GROMACS .gro file of C-alpha atoms in nm:
model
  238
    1UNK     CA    1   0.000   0.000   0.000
    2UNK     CA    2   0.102   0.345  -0.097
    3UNK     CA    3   0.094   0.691   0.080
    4UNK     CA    4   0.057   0.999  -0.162
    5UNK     CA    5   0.134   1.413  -0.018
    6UNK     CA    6   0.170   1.668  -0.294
    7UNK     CA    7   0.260   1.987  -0.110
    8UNK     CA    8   0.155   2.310  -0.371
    9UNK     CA    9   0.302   2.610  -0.308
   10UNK     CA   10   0.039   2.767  -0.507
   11UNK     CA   11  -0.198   2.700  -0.820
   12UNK     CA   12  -0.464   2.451  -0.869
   13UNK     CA   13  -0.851   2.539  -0.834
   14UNK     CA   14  -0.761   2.795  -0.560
   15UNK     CA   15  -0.565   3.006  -0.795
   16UNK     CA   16  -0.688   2.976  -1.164
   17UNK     CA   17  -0.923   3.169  -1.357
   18UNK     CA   18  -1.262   3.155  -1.240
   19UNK     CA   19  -1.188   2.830  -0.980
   20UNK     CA   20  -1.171   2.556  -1.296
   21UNK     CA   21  -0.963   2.272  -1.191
   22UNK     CA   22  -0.593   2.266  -1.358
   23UNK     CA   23  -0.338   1.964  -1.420
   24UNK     CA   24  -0.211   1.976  -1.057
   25UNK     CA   25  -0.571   1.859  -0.943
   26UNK     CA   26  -0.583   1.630  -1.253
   27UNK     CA   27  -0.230   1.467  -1.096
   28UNK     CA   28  -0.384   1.458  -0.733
   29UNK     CA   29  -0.705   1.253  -0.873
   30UNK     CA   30  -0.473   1.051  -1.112
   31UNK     CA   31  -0.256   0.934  -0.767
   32UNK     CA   32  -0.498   0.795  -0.645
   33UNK     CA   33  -0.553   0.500  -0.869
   34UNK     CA   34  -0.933   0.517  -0.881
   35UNK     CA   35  -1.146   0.592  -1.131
   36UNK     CA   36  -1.403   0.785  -0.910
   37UNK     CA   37  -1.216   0.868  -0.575
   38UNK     CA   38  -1.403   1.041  -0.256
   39UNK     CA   39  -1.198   1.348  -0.239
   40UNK     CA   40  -1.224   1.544   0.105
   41UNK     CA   41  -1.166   1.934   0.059
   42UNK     CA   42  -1.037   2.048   0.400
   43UNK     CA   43  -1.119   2.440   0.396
   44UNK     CA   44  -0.975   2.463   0.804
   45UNK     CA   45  -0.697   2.718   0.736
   46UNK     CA   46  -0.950   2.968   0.556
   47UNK     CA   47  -1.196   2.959   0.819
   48UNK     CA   48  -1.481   2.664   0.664
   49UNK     CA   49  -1.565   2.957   0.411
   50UNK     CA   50  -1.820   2.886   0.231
   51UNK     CA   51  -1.728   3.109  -0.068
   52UNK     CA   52  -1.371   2.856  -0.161
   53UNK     CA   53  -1.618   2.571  -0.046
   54UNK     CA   54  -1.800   2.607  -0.333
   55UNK     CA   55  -1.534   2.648  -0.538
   56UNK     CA   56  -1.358   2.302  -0.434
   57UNK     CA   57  -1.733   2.171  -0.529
   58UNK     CA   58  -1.788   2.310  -0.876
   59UNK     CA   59  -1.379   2.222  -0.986
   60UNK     CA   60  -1.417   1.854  -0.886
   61UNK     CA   61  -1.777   1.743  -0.953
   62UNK     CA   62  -1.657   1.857  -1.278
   63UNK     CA   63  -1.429   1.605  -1.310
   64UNK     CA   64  -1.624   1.280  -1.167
   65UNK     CA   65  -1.539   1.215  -0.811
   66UNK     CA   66  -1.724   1.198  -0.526
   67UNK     CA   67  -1.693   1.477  -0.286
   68UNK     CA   68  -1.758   1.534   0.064
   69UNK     CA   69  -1.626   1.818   0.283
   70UNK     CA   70  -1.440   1.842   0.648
   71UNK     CA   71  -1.621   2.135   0.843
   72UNK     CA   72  -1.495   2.184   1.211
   73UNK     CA   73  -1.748   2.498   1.271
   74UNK     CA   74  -2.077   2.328   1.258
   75UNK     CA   75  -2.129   1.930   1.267
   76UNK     CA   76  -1.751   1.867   1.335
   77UNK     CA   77  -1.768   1.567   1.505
   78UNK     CA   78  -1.953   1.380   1.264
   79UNK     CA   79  -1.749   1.543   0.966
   80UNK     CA   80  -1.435   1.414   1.103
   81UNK     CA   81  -1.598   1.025   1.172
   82UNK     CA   82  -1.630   1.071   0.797
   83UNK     CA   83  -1.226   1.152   0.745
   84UNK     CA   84  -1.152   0.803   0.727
   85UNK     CA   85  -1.309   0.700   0.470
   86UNK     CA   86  -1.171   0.934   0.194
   87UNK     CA   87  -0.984   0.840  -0.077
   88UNK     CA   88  -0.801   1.149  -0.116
   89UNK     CA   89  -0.771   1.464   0.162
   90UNK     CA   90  -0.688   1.829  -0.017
   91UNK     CA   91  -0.610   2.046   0.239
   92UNK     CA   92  -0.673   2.424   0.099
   93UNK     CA   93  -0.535   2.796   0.174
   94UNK     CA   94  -0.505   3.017   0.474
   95UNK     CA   95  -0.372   3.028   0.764
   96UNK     CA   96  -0.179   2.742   0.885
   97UNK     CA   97  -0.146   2.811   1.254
   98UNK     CA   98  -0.526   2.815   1.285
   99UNK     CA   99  -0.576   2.478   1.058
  100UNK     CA  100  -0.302   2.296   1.296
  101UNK     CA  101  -0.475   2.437   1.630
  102UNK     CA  102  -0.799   2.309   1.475
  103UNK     CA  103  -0.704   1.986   1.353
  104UNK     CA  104  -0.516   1.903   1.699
  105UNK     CA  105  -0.887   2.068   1.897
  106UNK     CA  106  -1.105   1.846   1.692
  107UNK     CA  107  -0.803   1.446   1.634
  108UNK     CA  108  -0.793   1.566   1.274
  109UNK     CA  109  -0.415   1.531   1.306
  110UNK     CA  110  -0.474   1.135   1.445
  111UNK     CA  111  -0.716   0.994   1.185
  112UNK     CA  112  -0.484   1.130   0.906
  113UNK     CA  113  -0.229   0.970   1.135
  114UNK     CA  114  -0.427   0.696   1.128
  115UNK     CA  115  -0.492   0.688   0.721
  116UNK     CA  116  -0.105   0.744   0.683
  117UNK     CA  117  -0.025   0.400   0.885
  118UNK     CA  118  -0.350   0.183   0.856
  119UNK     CA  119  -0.179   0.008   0.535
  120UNK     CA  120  -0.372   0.129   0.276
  121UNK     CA  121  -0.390   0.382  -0.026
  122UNK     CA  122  -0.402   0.747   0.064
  123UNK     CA  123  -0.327   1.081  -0.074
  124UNK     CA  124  -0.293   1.372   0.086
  125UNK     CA  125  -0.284   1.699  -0.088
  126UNK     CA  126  -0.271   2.088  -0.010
  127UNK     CA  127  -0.207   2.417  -0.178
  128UNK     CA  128   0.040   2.630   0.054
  129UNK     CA  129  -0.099   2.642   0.457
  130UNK     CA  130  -0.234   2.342   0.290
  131UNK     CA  131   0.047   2.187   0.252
  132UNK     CA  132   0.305   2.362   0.458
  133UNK     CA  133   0.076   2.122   0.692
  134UNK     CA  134   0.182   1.812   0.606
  135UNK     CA  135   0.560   1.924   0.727
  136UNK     CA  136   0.713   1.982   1.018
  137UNK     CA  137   0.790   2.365   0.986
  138UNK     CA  138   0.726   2.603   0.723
  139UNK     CA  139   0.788   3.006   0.667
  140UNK     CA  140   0.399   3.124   0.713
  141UNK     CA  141   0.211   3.483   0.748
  142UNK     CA  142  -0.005   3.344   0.995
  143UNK     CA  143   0.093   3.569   1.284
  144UNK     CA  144   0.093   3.847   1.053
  145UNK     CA  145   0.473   3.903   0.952
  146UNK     CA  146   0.636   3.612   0.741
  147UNK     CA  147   0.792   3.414   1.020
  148UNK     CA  148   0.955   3.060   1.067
  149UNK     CA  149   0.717   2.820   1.256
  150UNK     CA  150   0.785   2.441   1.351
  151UNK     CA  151   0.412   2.344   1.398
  152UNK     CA  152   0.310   2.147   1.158
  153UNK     CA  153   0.229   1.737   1.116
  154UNK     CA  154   0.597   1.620   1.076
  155UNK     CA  155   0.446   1.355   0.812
  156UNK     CA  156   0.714   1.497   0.609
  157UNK     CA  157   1.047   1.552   0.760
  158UNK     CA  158   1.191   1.884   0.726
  159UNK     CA  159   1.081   2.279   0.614
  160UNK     CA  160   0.841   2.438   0.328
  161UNK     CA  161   0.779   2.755   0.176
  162UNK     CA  162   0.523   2.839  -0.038
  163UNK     CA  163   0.441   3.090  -0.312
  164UNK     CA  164   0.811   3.150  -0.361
  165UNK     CA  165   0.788   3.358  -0.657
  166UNK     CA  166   0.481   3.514  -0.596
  167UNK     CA  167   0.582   3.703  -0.267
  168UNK     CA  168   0.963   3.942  -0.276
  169UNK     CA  169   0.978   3.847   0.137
  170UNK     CA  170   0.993   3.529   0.077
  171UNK     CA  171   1.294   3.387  -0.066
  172UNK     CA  172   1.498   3.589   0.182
  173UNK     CA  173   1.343   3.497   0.503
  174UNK     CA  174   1.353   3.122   0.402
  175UNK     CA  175   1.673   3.147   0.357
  176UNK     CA  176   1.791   3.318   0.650
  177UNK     CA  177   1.542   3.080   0.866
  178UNK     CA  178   1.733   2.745   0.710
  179UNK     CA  179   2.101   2.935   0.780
  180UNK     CA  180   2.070   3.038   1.135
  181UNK     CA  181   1.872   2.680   1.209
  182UNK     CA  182   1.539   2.814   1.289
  183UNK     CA  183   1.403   2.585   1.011
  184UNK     CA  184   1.529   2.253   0.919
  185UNK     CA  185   1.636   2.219   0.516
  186UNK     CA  186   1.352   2.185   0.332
  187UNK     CA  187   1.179   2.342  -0.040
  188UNK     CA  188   1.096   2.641  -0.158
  189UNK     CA  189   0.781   2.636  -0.417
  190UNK     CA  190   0.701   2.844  -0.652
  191UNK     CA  191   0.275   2.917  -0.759
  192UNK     CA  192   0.204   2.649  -0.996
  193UNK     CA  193   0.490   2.385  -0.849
  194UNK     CA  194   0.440   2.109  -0.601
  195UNK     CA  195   0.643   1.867  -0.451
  196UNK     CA  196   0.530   1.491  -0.459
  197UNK     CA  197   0.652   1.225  -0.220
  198UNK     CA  198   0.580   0.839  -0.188
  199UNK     CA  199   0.570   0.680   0.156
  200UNK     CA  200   0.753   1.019   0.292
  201UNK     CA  201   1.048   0.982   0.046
  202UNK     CA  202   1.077   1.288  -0.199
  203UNK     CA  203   0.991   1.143  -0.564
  204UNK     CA  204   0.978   1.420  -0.788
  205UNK     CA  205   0.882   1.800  -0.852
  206UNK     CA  206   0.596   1.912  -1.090
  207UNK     CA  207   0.397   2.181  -1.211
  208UNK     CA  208   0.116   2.285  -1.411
  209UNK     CA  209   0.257   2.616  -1.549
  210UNK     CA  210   0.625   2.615  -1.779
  211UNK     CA  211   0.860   2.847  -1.599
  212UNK     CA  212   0.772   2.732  -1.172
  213UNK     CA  213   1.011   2.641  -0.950
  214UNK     CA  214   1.123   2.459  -0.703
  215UNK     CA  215   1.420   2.433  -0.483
  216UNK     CA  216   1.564   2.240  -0.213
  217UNK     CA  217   1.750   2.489   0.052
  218UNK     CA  218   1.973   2.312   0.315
  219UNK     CA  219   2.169   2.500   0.586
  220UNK     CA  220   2.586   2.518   0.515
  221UNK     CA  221   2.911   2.568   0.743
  222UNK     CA  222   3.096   2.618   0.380
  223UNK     CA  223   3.208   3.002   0.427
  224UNK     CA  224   3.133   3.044   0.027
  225UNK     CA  225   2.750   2.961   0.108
  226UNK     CA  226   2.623   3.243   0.389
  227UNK     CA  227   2.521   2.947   0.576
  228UNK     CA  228   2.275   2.827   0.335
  229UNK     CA  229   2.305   2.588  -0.043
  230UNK     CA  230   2.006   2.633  -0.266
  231UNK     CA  231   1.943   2.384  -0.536
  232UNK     CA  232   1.716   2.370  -0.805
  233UNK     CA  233   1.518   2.081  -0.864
  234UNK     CA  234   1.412   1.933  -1.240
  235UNK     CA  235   1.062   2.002  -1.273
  236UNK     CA  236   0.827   1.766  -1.463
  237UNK     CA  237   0.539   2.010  -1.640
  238UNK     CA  238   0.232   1.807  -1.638
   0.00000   0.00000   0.00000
């Protein structure tokens, strides 16, 4: 059995033109391996809003699947009895402190715990909170400022940054957070990019858009390096 997590650092349904679904939700469906999945839309880290709810609906009943939602502000404890049985979890936008105090209020983090380790096929997916999630820190705006923040899952090992190119702050906060230690190595992702690992290894980097990025920053004693080594990843365009 095979565990799926596709971290986005931006793009998808979230971010294209009027909410269609793009090639990175195409890849998430095709990981899977079924031919009509249940896909759970987890809208924690933007509040439940109803607004990007609808969205998620109208992108992926357009492309066959079942659907069903995780809502934590009204009916949570029978939305998250439901959890289990998805096929695939897509964790959406916002802010990730509030999703991980949620999830942790309300076992979130043990059933996908649970899904992770029960032996059997699971994707998770998430477009930047979203995914920043799934690892153990990340460089968030959650708290306002960009900041370096080691609260996340720890299903993946290691750091994550999203929108990389779409935000100047960005690329040098990450970078200073991985050279003074604050944040363990980890990638940096641009909108449109996403990183895709199998059973918690790092397979391969994608995107739906020619031109995004992604790189893997690791912290450096070498005195050439300013305490950080970026390298950039081959990207697959989908």
């Amino acid at each position: 059995m095979t565990s799926h997590i596709l971290a986005m650092g931006g793009g998808g349904f979230s971010m294209s033109t009027r909410g269609a679904p793009t090639a990175l939700d195409r890849y998430i469906l095709d990981l899977s391996g079924k031919s009509s999945p249940l896909v759970c839309f987890a809208p924690t880290a933007a509040a439940d809003d109803p607004v990007y709810i609808n969205r998620f609906l109208a992108a992926y009943s357009a492309l066959g699947v079942r659907t069903m939602v995780l809502t934590l502000w009204q009916g949570a404890a029978e939305s998250v009895d439901r959890l289990g049985q998805a096929d695939v979890v897509l964790s959406g936008g916002g802010s990730t402190a509030n999703l991980m105090a949620l999830w942790r209020a309300h076992g979130v983090d043990h059933v996908i715990k649970q899904m992770v380790n029960r032996g059997a096929d699971v994707v998770l997916a998430g477009v930047s909170a979203g995914a920043a999630c799934w690892f153990a820190g990340s460089l968030t705006d959650a708290f306002g400022d960009l900041r370096a923040w080691r609260g996340g899952l720890g299903l993946l090992p290691g750091s994550f940054c999203p929108h990389f190119d779409g935000e100047p702050d960005r690329p040098p906060a990450y970078a200073q957070a991985i050279a003074s230690g604050v944040l363990p190595s980890g990638y940096a992702v641009d909108d449109g990019a996403a990183v895709h690992f199998i059973d918690g290894r790092f397979d391969k980097a994608v995107s739906e858009r020619e031109g995004a990025q992604v790189s893997r920053f690791t912290s450096s004693n070498s005195p050439t390096a300013a305490g950080v080594l970026r390298d950039q990843l081959d990207v697959e365009v989908l």
